[in-house]
Amino acid sequence: MYDIRQQMLIFCIFYVLLIPMVLPEENIQWSQSDSYWNGFCSTGKRQSPIDLDIGNVHFPPYFACLFSACM
C-alpha cells in the first residue's frame, strides 16, 4: 500500500513525462487558470506565484504546489 507521498511522487513523475508527449506547447494555455491554482496552493502563508519551465512546457503554479508536496 502506497502512502500519500509515494502517490504524489508517482503522479509528479507521470505528469512530467506524459504531458509534454501528449500535448504540444501551443495547446497548453495555463495562464487563465494560474490565478485559480495559485490561490488553491497558497494555504497557510501567502506565496508568490511559482512557474516551472521544463523543456518547452510551461507548468502552472499548481504543479509547483504538487511538486513541493513530493519533497
Short mmCIF file of N, CA and C in Angstrom, two decimals:
data_model
loop_
_atom_site.label_atom_id
_atom_site.label_comp_id
_atom_site.label_asym_id
_atom_site.label_seq_id
_atom_site.Cartn_x
_atom_site.Cartn_y
_atom_site.Cartn_z
N MET A 1 0.85 -1.19 0.00
CA MET A 1 0.00 0.00 0.00
C MET A 1 0.89 1.25 0.00
N TYR A 2 0.63 2.12 -0.97
CA TYR A 2 1.41 3.35 -1.05
C TYR A 2 0.90 4.37 -0.05
N ASP A 3 1.81 5.10 0.55
CA ASP A 3 1.36 6.25 1.34
C ASP A 3 1.18 7.44 0.40
N ILE A 4 0.69 8.54 0.95
CA ILE A 4 0.29 9.67 0.10
C ILE A 4 1.49 10.30 -0.58
N ARG A 5 2.65 10.30 0.07
CA ARG A 5 3.82 10.91 -0.56
C ARG A 5 4.29 10.11 -1.76
N GLN A 6 4.24 8.79 -1.67
CA GLN A 6 4.63 7.97 -2.81
C GLN A 6 3.66 8.16 -3.97
N GLN A 7 2.37 8.29 -3.66
CA GLN A 7 1.39 8.52 -4.71
C GLN A 7 1.62 9.86 -5.39
N MET A 8 1.93 10.89 -4.59
CA MET A 8 2.20 12.21 -5.16
C MET A 8 3.46 12.18 -6.02
N LEU A 9 4.47 11.46 -5.56
CA LEU A 9 5.72 11.37 -6.32
C LEU A 9 5.48 10.69 -7.66
N ILE A 10 4.73 9.59 -7.64
CA ILE A 10 4.41 8.88 -8.88
C ILE A 10 3.62 9.77 -9.82
N PHE A 11 2.65 10.51 -9.25
CA PHE A 11 1.85 11.42 -10.07
C PHE A 11 2.72 12.49 -10.71
N CYS A 12 3.64 13.04 -9.94
CA CYS A 12 4.52 14.09 -10.47
C CYS A 12 5.39 13.55 -11.59
N ILE A 13 5.89 12.33 -11.43
CA ILE A 13 6.74 11.74 -12.46
C ILE A 13 5.95 11.53 -13.74
N PHE A 14 4.74 10.98 -13.61
CA PHE A 14 3.93 10.78 -14.79
C PHE A 14 3.53 12.10 -15.43
N TYR A 15 3.28 13.11 -14.59
CA TYR A 15 2.90 14.42 -15.11
C TYR A 15 4.03 15.01 -15.95
N VAL A 16 5.25 14.91 -15.44
CA VAL A 16 6.41 15.48 -16.16
C VAL A 16 6.67 14.70 -17.45
N LEU A 17 6.51 13.37 -17.40
CA LEU A 17 6.86 12.57 -18.55
C LEU A 17 5.77 12.54 -19.62
N LEU A 18 4.51 12.51 -19.21
CA LEU A 18 3.44 12.27 -20.16
C LEU A 18 2.88 13.54 -20.79
N ILE A 19 2.74 14.60 -20.01
CA ILE A 19 2.11 15.81 -20.53
C ILE A 19 2.87 16.39 -21.73
N PRO A 20 4.21 16.50 -21.68
CA PRO A 20 4.91 17.03 -22.87
C PRO A 20 4.76 16.14 -24.09
N MET A 21 4.59 14.83 -23.92
CA MET A 21 4.44 13.95 -25.06
C MET A 21 3.04 14.03 -25.64
N VAL A 22 2.04 14.23 -24.78
CA VAL A 22 0.65 14.20 -25.24
C VAL A 22 0.25 15.54 -25.84
N LEU A 23 0.65 16.63 -25.19
CA LEU A 23 0.19 17.95 -25.60
C LEU A 23 1.33 18.78 -26.17
N PRO A 24 1.19 19.28 -27.40
CA PRO A 24 2.18 20.24 -27.89
C PRO A 24 2.10 21.54 -27.12
N GLU A 25 3.17 22.29 -27.19
CA GLU A 25 3.27 23.50 -26.36
C GLU A 25 2.16 24.49 -26.68
N GLU A 26 1.78 24.61 -27.95
CA GLU A 26 0.79 25.62 -28.31
C GLU A 26 -0.60 25.27 -27.80
N ASN A 27 -0.83 24.01 -27.47
CA ASN A 27 -2.15 23.63 -26.95
C ASN A 27 -2.26 23.81 -25.44
N ILE A 28 -1.15 24.11 -24.80
CA ILE A 28 -1.17 24.29 -23.34
C ILE A 28 -1.33 25.77 -23.04
N GLN A 29 -2.48 26.12 -22.51
CA GLN A 29 -2.74 27.52 -22.16
C GLN A 29 -3.18 27.56 -20.70
N TRP A 30 -2.19 27.67 -19.82
CA TRP A 30 -2.47 27.61 -18.39
C TRP A 30 -2.76 28.98 -17.79
N SER A 31 -2.51 30.04 -18.56
CA SER A 31 -2.50 31.37 -17.96
C SER A 31 -3.84 31.73 -17.34
N GLN A 32 -4.94 31.22 -17.93
CA GLN A 32 -6.25 31.56 -17.40
C GLN A 32 -6.49 30.91 -16.05
N SER A 33 -5.89 29.74 -15.82
CA SER A 33 -6.15 29.03 -14.57
C SER A 33 -5.05 29.27 -13.53
N ASP A 34 -4.01 30.05 -13.90
CA ASP A 34 -2.91 30.27 -12.96
C ASP A 34 -3.38 30.90 -11.66
N SER A 35 -4.22 31.93 -11.77
CA SER A 35 -4.64 32.63 -10.56
C SER A 35 -5.48 31.73 -9.67
N TYR A 36 -6.30 30.88 -10.30
CA TYR A 36 -7.12 29.95 -9.51
C TYR A 36 -6.24 28.97 -8.74
N TRP A 37 -5.30 28.35 -9.45
CA TRP A 37 -4.46 27.35 -8.80
C TRP A 37 -3.50 28.00 -7.81
N ASN A 38 -3.10 29.23 -8.09
CA ASN A 38 -2.21 29.92 -7.17
C ASN A 38 -2.92 30.18 -5.85
N GLY A 39 -4.21 30.56 -5.93
CA GLY A 39 -4.99 30.72 -4.71
C GLY A 39 -5.20 29.38 -4.01
N PHE A 40 -5.33 28.32 -4.80
CA PHE A 40 -5.53 26.99 -4.24
C PHE A 40 -4.29 26.52 -3.49
N CYS A 41 -3.12 26.87 -4.02
CA CYS A 41 -1.87 26.39 -3.43
C CYS A 41 -1.45 27.22 -2.22
N SER A 42 -1.91 28.46 -2.13
CA SER A 42 -1.41 29.33 -1.08
C SER A 42 -2.20 29.11 0.21
N THR A 43 -2.05 27.92 0.77
CA THR A 43 -2.66 27.63 2.06
C THR A 43 -1.65 27.97 3.15
N GLY A 44 -2.13 28.43 4.28
CA GLY A 44 -1.21 28.86 5.33
C GLY A 44 -0.67 30.23 5.00
N LYS A 45 0.61 30.31 4.69
CA LYS A 45 1.21 31.61 4.39
C LYS A 45 1.06 31.92 2.90
N ARG A 46 0.97 33.18 2.60
CA ARG A 46 0.79 33.62 1.22
C ARG A 46 2.10 33.45 0.45
N GLN A 47 2.00 32.86 -0.73
CA GLN A 47 3.19 32.63 -1.53
C GLN A 47 3.09 33.41 -2.84
N SER A 48 4.24 33.72 -3.40
CA SER A 48 4.25 34.34 -4.72
C SER A 48 4.03 33.25 -5.77
N PRO A 49 3.54 33.62 -6.94
CA PRO A 49 3.31 32.61 -7.99
C PRO A 49 4.60 31.90 -8.37
N ILE A 50 4.51 30.61 -8.57
CA ILE A 50 5.67 29.81 -8.94
C ILE A 50 5.41 29.20 -10.31
N ASP A 51 6.28 29.44 -11.25
CA ASP A 51 6.16 28.86 -12.58
C ASP A 51 7.39 28.01 -12.85
N LEU A 52 7.16 26.82 -13.37
CA LEU A 52 8.27 25.94 -13.71
C LEU A 52 8.33 25.79 -15.22
N ASP A 53 9.49 26.01 -15.78
CA ASP A 53 9.69 25.77 -17.20
C ASP A 53 10.55 24.53 -17.36
N ILE A 54 9.94 23.44 -17.80
CA ILE A 54 10.66 22.19 -18.00
C ILE A 54 10.62 21.90 -19.49
N GLY A 55 11.76 21.98 -20.15
CA GLY A 55 11.80 21.83 -21.59
C GLY A 55 11.05 22.98 -22.24
N ASN A 56 10.11 22.65 -23.10
CA ASN A 56 9.30 23.67 -23.77
C ASN A 56 7.93 23.82 -23.13
N VAL A 57 7.70 23.14 -22.03
CA VAL A 57 6.37 23.13 -21.42
C VAL A 57 6.36 24.06 -20.23
N HIS A 58 5.37 24.93 -20.19
CA HIS A 58 5.20 25.86 -19.08
C HIS A 58 4.23 25.25 -18.08
N PHE A 59 4.72 24.97 -16.88
CA PHE A 59 3.87 24.36 -15.87
C PHE A 59 3.28 25.43 -14.96
N PRO A 60 2.00 25.35 -14.68
CA PRO A 60 1.34 26.34 -13.83
C PRO A 60 1.72 26.17 -12.37
N PRO A 61 1.38 27.13 -11.54
CA PRO A 61 1.75 27.07 -10.11
C PRO A 61 1.21 25.83 -9.39
N TYR A 62 0.09 25.26 -9.83
CA TYR A 62 -0.42 24.11 -9.10
C TYR A 62 0.52 22.92 -9.22
N PHE A 63 1.26 22.85 -10.33
CA PHE A 63 2.25 21.79 -10.45
C PHE A 63 3.37 21.99 -9.44
N ALA A 64 3.77 23.25 -9.27
CA ALA A 64 4.80 23.54 -8.28
C ALA A 64 4.30 23.19 -6.88
N CYS A 65 3.01 23.40 -6.66
CA CYS A 65 2.42 23.04 -5.37
C CYS A 65 2.49 21.53 -5.17
N LEU A 66 2.12 20.77 -6.20
CA LEU A 66 2.17 19.32 -6.11
C LEU A 66 3.61 18.84 -5.97
N PHE A 67 4.50 19.48 -6.72
CA PHE A 67 5.90 19.08 -6.68
C PHE A 67 6.51 19.32 -5.31
N SER A 68 6.10 20.43 -4.68
CA SER A 68 6.61 20.71 -3.33
C SER A 68 6.07 19.70 -2.34
N ALA A 69 4.89 19.14 -2.61
CA ALA A 69 4.34 18.11 -1.74
C ALA A 69 5.13 16.81 -1.88
N CYS A 70 5.81 16.64 -3.00
CA CYS A 70 6.60 15.42 -3.21
C CYS A 70 7.89 15.44 -2.39
N MET A 71 8.38 16.61 -2.05
CA MET A 71 9.66 16.70 -1.35
C MET A 71 9.52 16.32 0.11
#
